Coordinates of C-alpha atoms in Angstrom, one line a residue:
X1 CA -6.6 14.9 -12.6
X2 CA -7.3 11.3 -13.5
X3 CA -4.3 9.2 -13.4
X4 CA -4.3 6.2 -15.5
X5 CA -1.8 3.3 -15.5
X6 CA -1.4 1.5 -18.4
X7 CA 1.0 -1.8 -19.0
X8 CA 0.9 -4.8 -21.2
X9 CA 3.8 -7.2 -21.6
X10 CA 6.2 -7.0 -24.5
X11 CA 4.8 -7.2 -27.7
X12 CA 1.2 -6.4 -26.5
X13 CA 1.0 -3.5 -28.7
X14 CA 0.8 -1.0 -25.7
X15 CA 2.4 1.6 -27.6
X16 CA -0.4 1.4 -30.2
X17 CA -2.9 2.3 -27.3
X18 CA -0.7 4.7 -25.6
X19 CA -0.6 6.5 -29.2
X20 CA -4.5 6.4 -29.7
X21 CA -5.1 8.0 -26.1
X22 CA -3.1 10.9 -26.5
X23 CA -4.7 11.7 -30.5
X24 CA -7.6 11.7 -28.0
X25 CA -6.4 14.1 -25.8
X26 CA -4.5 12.3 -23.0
X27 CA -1.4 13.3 -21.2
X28 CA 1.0 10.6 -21.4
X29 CA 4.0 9.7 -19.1
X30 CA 6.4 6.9 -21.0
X31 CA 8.0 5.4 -18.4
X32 CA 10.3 3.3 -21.5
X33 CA 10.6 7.1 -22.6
X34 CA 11.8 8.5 -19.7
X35 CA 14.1 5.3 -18.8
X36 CA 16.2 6.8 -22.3
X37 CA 16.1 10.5 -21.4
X38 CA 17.6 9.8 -17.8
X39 CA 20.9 8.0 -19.5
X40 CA 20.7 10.2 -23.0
X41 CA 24.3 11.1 -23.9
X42 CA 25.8 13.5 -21.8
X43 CA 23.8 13.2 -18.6
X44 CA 25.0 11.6 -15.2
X45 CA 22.9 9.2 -15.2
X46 CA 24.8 7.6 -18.1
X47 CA 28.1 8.4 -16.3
X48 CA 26.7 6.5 -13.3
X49 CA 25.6 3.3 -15.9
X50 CA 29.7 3.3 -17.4
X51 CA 30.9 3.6 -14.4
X52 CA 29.1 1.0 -13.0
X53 CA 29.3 -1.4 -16.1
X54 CA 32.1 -0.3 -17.8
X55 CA 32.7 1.6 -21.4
X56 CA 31.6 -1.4 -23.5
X57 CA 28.3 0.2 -22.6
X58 CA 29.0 3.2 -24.4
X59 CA 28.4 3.4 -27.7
X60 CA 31.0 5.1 -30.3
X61 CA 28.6 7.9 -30.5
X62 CA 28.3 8.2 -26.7
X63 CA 25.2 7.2 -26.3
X64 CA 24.0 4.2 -24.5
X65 CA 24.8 0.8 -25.9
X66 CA 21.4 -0.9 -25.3
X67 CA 22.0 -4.5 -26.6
X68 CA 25.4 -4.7 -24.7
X69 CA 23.7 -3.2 -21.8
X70 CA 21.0 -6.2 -22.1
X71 CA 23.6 -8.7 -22.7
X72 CA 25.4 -7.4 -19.3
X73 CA 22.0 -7.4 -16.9
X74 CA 19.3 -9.8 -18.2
X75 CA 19.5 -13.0 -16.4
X76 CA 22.0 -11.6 -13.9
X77 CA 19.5 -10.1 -10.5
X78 CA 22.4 -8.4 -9.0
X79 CA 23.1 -6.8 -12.4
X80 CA 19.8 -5.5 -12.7
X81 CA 19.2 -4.6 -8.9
X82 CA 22.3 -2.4 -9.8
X83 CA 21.0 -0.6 -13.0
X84 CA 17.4 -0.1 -11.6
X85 CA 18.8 1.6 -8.7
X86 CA 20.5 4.3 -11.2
X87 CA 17.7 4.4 -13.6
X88 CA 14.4 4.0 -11.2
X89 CA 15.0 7.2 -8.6
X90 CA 16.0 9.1 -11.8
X91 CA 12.1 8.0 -13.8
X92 CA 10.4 8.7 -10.7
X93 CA 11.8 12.2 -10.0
X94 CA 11.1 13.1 -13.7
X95 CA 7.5 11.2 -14.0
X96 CA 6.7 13.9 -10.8
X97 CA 7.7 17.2 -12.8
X98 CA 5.8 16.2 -15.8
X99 CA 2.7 15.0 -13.4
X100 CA 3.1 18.2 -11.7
X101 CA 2.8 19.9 -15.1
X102 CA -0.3 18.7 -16.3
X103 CA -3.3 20.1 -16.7
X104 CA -5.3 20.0 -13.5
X105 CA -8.4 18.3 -15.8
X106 CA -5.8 16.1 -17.4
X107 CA -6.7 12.2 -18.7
X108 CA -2.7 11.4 -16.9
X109 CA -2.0 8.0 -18.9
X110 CA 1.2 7.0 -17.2
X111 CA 2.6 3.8 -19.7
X112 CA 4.3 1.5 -17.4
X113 CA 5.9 -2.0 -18.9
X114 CA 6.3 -3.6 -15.2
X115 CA 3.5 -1.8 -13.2
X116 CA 2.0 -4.8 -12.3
X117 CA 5.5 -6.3 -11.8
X118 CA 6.1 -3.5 -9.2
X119 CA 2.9 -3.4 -7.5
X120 CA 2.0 -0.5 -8.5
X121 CA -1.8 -0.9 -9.8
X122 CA -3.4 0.0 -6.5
X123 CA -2.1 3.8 -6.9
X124 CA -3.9 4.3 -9.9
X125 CA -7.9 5.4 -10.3
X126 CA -7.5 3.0 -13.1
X127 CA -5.7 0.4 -14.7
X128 CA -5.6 -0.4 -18.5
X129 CA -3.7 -3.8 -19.5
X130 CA -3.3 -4.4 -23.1
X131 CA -3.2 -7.9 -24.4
X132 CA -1.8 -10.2 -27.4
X133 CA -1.3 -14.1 -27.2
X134 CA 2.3 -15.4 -26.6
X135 CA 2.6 -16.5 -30.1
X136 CA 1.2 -13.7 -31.7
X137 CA 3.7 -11.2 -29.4
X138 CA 6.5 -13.7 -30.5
X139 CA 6.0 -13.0 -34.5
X140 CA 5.6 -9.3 -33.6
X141 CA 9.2 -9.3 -31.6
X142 CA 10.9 -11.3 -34.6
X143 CA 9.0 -10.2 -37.4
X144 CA 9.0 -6.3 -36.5
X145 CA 12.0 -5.9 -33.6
X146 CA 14.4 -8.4 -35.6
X147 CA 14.5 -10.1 -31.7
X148 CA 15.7 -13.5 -31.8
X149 CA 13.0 -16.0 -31.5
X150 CA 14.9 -17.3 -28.2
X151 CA 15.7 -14.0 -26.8
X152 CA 11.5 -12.9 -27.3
X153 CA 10.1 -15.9 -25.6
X154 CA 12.6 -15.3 -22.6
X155 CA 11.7 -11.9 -22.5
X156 CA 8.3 -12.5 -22.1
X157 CA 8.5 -16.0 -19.6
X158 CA 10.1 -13.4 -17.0
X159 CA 7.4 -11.0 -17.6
X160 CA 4.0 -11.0 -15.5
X161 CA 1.6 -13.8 -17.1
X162 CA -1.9 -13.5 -17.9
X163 CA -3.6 -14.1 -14.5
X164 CA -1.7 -11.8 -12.5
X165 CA -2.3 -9.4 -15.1
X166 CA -6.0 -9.8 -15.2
X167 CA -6.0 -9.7 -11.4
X168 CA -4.5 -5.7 -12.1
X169 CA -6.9 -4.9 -14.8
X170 CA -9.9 -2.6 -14.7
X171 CA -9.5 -2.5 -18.3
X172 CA -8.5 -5.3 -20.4
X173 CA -8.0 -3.8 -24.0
X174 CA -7.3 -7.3 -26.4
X175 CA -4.5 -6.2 -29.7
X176 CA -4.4 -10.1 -30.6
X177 CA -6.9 -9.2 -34.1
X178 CA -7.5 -5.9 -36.0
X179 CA -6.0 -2.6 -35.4
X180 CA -9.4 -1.1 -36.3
X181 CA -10.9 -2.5 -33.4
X182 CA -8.4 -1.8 -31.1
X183 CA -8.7 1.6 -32.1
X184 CA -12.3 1.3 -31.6
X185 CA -12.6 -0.5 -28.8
X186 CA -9.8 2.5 -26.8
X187 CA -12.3 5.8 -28.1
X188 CA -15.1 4.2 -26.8
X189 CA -13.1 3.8 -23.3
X190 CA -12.0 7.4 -24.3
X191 CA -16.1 8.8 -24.6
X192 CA -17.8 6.5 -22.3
X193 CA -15.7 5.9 -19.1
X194 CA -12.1 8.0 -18.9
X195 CA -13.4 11.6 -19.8
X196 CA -16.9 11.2 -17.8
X197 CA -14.1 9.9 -14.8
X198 CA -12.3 12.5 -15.2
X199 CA -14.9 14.8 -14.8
X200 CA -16.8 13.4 -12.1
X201 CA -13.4 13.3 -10.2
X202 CA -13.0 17.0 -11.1
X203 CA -16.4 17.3 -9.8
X204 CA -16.5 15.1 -7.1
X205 CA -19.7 13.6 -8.4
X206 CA -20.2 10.0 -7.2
X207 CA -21.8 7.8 -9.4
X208 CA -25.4 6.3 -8.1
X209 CA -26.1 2.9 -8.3
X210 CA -29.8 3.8 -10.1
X211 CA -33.2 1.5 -9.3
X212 CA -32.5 -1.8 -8.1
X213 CA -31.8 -4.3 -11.2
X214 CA -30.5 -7.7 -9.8
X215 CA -27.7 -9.9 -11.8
X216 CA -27.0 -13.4 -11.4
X217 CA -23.7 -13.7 -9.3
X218 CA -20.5 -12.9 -11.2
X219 CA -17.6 -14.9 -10.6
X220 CA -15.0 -11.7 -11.4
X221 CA -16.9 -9.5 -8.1
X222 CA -14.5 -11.8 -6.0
X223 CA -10.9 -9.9 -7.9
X224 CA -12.8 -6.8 -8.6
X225 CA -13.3 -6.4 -4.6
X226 CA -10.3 -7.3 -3.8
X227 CA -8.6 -4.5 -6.5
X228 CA -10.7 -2.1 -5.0
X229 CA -9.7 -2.9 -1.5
X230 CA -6.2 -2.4 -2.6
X231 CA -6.5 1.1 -4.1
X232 CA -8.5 2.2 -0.9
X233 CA -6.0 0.7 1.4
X234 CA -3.3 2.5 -0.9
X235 CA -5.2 5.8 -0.8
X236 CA -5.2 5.4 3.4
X237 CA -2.2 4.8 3.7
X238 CA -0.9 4.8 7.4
X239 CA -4.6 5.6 9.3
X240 CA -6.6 3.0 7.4
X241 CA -6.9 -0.3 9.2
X242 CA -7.8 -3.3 6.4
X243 CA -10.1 -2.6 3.3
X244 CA -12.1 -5.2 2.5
X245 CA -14.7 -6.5 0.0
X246 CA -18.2 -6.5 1.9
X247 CA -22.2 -6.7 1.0
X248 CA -23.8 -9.2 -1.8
X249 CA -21.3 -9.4 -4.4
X250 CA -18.9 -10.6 -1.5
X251 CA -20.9 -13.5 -1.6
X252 CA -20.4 -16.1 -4.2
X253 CA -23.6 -17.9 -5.4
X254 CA -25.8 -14.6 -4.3
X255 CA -27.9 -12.5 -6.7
X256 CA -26.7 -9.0 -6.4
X257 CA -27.1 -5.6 -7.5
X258 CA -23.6 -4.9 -9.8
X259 CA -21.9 -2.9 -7.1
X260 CA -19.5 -3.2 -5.2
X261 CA -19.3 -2.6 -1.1
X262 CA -15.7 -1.9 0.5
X263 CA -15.5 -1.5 3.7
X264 CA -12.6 0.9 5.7
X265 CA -11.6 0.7 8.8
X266 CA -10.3 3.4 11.1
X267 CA -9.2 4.2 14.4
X268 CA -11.7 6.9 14.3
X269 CA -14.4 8.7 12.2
X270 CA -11.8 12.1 12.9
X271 CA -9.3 9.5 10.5
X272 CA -12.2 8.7 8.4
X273 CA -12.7 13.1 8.1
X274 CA -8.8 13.2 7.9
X275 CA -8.9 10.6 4.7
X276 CA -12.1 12.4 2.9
X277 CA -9.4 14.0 0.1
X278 CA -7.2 11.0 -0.3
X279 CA -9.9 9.0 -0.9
X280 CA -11.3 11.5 -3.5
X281 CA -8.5 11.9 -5.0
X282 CA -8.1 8.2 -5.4
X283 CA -11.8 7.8 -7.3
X284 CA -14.1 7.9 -4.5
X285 CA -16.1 11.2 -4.0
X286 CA -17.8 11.7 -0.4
X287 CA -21.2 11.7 0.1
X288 CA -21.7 14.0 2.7
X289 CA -25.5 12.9 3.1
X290 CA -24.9 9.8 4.5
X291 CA -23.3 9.8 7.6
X292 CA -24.9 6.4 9.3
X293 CA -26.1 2.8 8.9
X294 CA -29.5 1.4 10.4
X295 CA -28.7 -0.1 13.6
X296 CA -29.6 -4.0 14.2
X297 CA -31.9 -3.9 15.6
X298 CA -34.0 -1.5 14.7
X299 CA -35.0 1.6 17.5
X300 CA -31.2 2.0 18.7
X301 CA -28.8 4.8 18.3
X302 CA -27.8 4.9 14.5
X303 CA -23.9 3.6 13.5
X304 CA -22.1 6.4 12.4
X305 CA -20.1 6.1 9.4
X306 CA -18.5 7.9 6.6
X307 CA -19.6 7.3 2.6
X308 CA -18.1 7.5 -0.5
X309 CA -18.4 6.2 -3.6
X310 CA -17.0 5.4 -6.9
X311 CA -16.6 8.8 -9.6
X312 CA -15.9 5.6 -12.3
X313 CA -19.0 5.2 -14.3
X314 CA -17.7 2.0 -15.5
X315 CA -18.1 0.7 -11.7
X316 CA -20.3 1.4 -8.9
X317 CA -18.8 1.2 -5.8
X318 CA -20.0 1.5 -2.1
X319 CA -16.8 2.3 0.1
X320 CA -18.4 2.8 3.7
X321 CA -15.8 3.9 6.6
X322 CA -16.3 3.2 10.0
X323 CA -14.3 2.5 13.5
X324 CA -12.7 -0.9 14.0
X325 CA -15.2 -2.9 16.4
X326 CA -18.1 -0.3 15.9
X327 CA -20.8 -2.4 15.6
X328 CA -21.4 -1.0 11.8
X329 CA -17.8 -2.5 11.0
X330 CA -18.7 -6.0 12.8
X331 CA -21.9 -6.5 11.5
X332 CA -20.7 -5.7 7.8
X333 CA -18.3 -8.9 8.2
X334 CA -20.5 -10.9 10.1
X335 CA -23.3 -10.5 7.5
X336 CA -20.5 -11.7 4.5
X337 CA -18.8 -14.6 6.4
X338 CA -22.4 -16.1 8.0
X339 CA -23.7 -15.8 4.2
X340 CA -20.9 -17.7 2.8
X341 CA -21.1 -20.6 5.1
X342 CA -24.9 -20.8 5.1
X343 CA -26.6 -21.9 2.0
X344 CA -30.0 -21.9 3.7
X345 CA -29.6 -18.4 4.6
X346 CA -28.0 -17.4 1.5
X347 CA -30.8 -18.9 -0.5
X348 CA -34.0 -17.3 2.2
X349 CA -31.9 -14.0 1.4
X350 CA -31.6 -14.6 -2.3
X351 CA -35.4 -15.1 -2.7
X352 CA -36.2 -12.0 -0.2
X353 CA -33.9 -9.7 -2.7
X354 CA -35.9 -11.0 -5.6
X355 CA -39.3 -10.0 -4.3
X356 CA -38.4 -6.6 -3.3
X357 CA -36.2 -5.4 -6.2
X358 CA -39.7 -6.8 -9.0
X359 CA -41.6 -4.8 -6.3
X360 CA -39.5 -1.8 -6.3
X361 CA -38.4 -1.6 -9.8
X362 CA -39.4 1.6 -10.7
X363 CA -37.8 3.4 -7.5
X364 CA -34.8 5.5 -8.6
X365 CA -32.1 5.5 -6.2
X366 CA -33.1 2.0 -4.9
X367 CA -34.2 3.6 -1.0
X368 CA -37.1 1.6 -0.9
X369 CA -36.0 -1.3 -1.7
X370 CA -33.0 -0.7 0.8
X371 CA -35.5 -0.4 4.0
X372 CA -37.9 -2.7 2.9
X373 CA -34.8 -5.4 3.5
X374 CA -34.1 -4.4 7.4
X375 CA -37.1 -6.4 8.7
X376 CA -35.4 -9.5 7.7
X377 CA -32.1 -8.7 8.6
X378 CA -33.1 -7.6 12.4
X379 CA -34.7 -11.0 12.2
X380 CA -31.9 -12.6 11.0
X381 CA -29.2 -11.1 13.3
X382 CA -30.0 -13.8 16.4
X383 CA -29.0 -16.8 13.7
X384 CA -25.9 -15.2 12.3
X385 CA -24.8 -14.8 16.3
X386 CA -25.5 -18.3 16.8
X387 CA -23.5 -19.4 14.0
X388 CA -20.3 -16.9 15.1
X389 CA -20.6 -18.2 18.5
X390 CA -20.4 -22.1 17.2
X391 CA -18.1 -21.3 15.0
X392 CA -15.7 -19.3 17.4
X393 CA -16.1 -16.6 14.4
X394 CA -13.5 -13.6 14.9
X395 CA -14.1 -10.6 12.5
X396 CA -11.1 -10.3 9.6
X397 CA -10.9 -7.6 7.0

């Protein structure tokens, strides 16, 4: 199944989202939801909150006291360390059954307040952020919540800000204006992007990067990479060693087709085989066709390598796997650190790029284009040794 994370900050609207995707047909996992259930009246979980806070906790109907719960914990961390560790292990063991429960073609829309809080963006094939302006979430926590004007804007100052939000985001779904467009804007995520996901990930259809249409360099590639870097490392877990953002768009200032090259390192391509589901299962479908780079230079034994690549069709991605110090894995971080520091170099490769993509612009899948740069990069490999050896240049993920 596709499992989406989805989080905004307090007042955000998040709900309103979370509401729209599942009249669309999305499974969705409240973590808010679930943080009742686990201390509903009568359960041990709430015994475990009185005994630990004492009955002014418990309301007169036995249920949970909420705003005396809030007035015990907020601004207190030991307070809170204490309540998480009676509500969290409880959420988590519940948010598995119900994941376990779904469908296994299932749009899984897990709605997380603090995932990006928690770290926990790089476990999902997606991540959806909802946003509203401070002031605008203020008036909505006042005007709608009766929250004291005070109590909303501490609420939301010990919340994630903007940026790191951002940084999390696949998806950045703005409720600052018009329901309507909200609405509008979350089924055309729904029709265009999550179900087509979902089905290449069913699938394991990769999504091809199509004939070879340069862009001017976007400054976002740089957080996109390094997102995507984060959700492979996740997805390797203990036999990966350092994803990282590789190829053109690693490159600031360098024209680039819109995709994205990650490179995985492993101990061995037996890891890499060992991997192949996780990284499916994460959003990255294998491509069992492609099984090594070109050499540098040309005429010597190919570098083997695994290949995947994105099932998202709102992001092409390149994820190539291949043995730390293999000369595949060095040359893929010598190429993006010599390019960096060389303008010259950048600019010879920027103009080379420009030629061959007007003269292969009618070529599908981009092949030609592909081998009609490897002239100028076994030319090229002699300066970018000369620069790692004046530099004392040491490959790093």
């Amino acid at each position: 199944m596709l499992r989406v994370g989805l989080t905004g900050g307090i007042g955000s609207g998040k709900s309103t989202v979370a509401r729209r995707l599942v009249q669309r047909g999305a499974v969705l996992v409240d973590a808010d939801a679930l943080a009742r259930e686990v201390v509903a009246a009568g359960t041990d979980g709430l015994a475990e909150v009185v005994e630990a806070f004492g009955p002014d906790v418990l309301g007169p109907d036995g249920e949970l006291d909420r705003p005396a719960l809030a007035g015990v914990v907020f601004g207190d961390d030991t307070a809170r360390a204490r309540l998480n560790g009676i509500i969290h292990p409880r959420v988590r063991g519940r948010t598995e059954e119900l994941i376990a429960a779904a469908p296994p073609d299932a749009v899984l829309v897990q709605d997380i307040p603090l995932l990006v809080e928690a770290g926990m963006a790089a476990h999902f094939a997606l991540v959806l952020v909802v946003h509203a302006d401070v002031e605008e979430r203020v008036r909505r926590l006042v005007e709608l919540r009766g929250m004291p004007e005070a109590d909303a804007r501490a609420r939301i100052a010990v919340q994630a800000g903007d940026e790191q939000r951002r940084a999390a985001a696949d998806v950045w779904l703005d409720n600052s204006g018009d329901q309507d467009a909200l609405r509008a804007a979350v089924d055309e995520l729904w029709d265009t992007r999550l179900v087509p996901f979902e089905e290449n990930l069913r699938s394991r259809r990769a999504v091809r990067g199509g004939a070879p249409r340069l862009v001017e360099p976007d400054p976002g590639w740089a957080a996109e990479g390094a997102r995507l870097a984060a959700r492979v490392a996740a997805a390797a877990g203990e036999r990966g060693r350092g994803a990282s953002h590789t190829g053109s768009t690693s490159v600031p200032g360098l024209v680039a087709k819109d995709v994205i090259d990650l490179q995985l390192g492993v101990e061995s391509l037996a890891d890499a085989d060992a991997l192949r589901d996780a990284l499916q299962d994460a959003g990255f479908p294998h491509r069992p066709d492609i099984v090594a780079d070109n050499p540098k230079p040309e005429g010597s034994a190919p570098w083997p390598k695994r290949c995947h690549q994105s099932a998202d069709p709102g992001r092409v991605v390149h994820l190539h796997v291949r043995e730390v110090g293999s000369p595949g894995w060095r040359y893929a971080l010598l190429f993006r650190d010599w390019m960096r520091a060389d303008p010259a170099a950048r600019d010879e490769y920027a103009a080379l790029k420009r030629a061959l993509a007007d003269r292969h612009r009618d070529d599908p899948d981009a092949g030609g284009y592909a081998e009609a740069k490897e002239p100028w990069f076994d030319a090229a490999l002699p300066r970018a040794e000369e620069w790692a050896a004046a530099t004392g240049w040491v490959p790093v993920p």
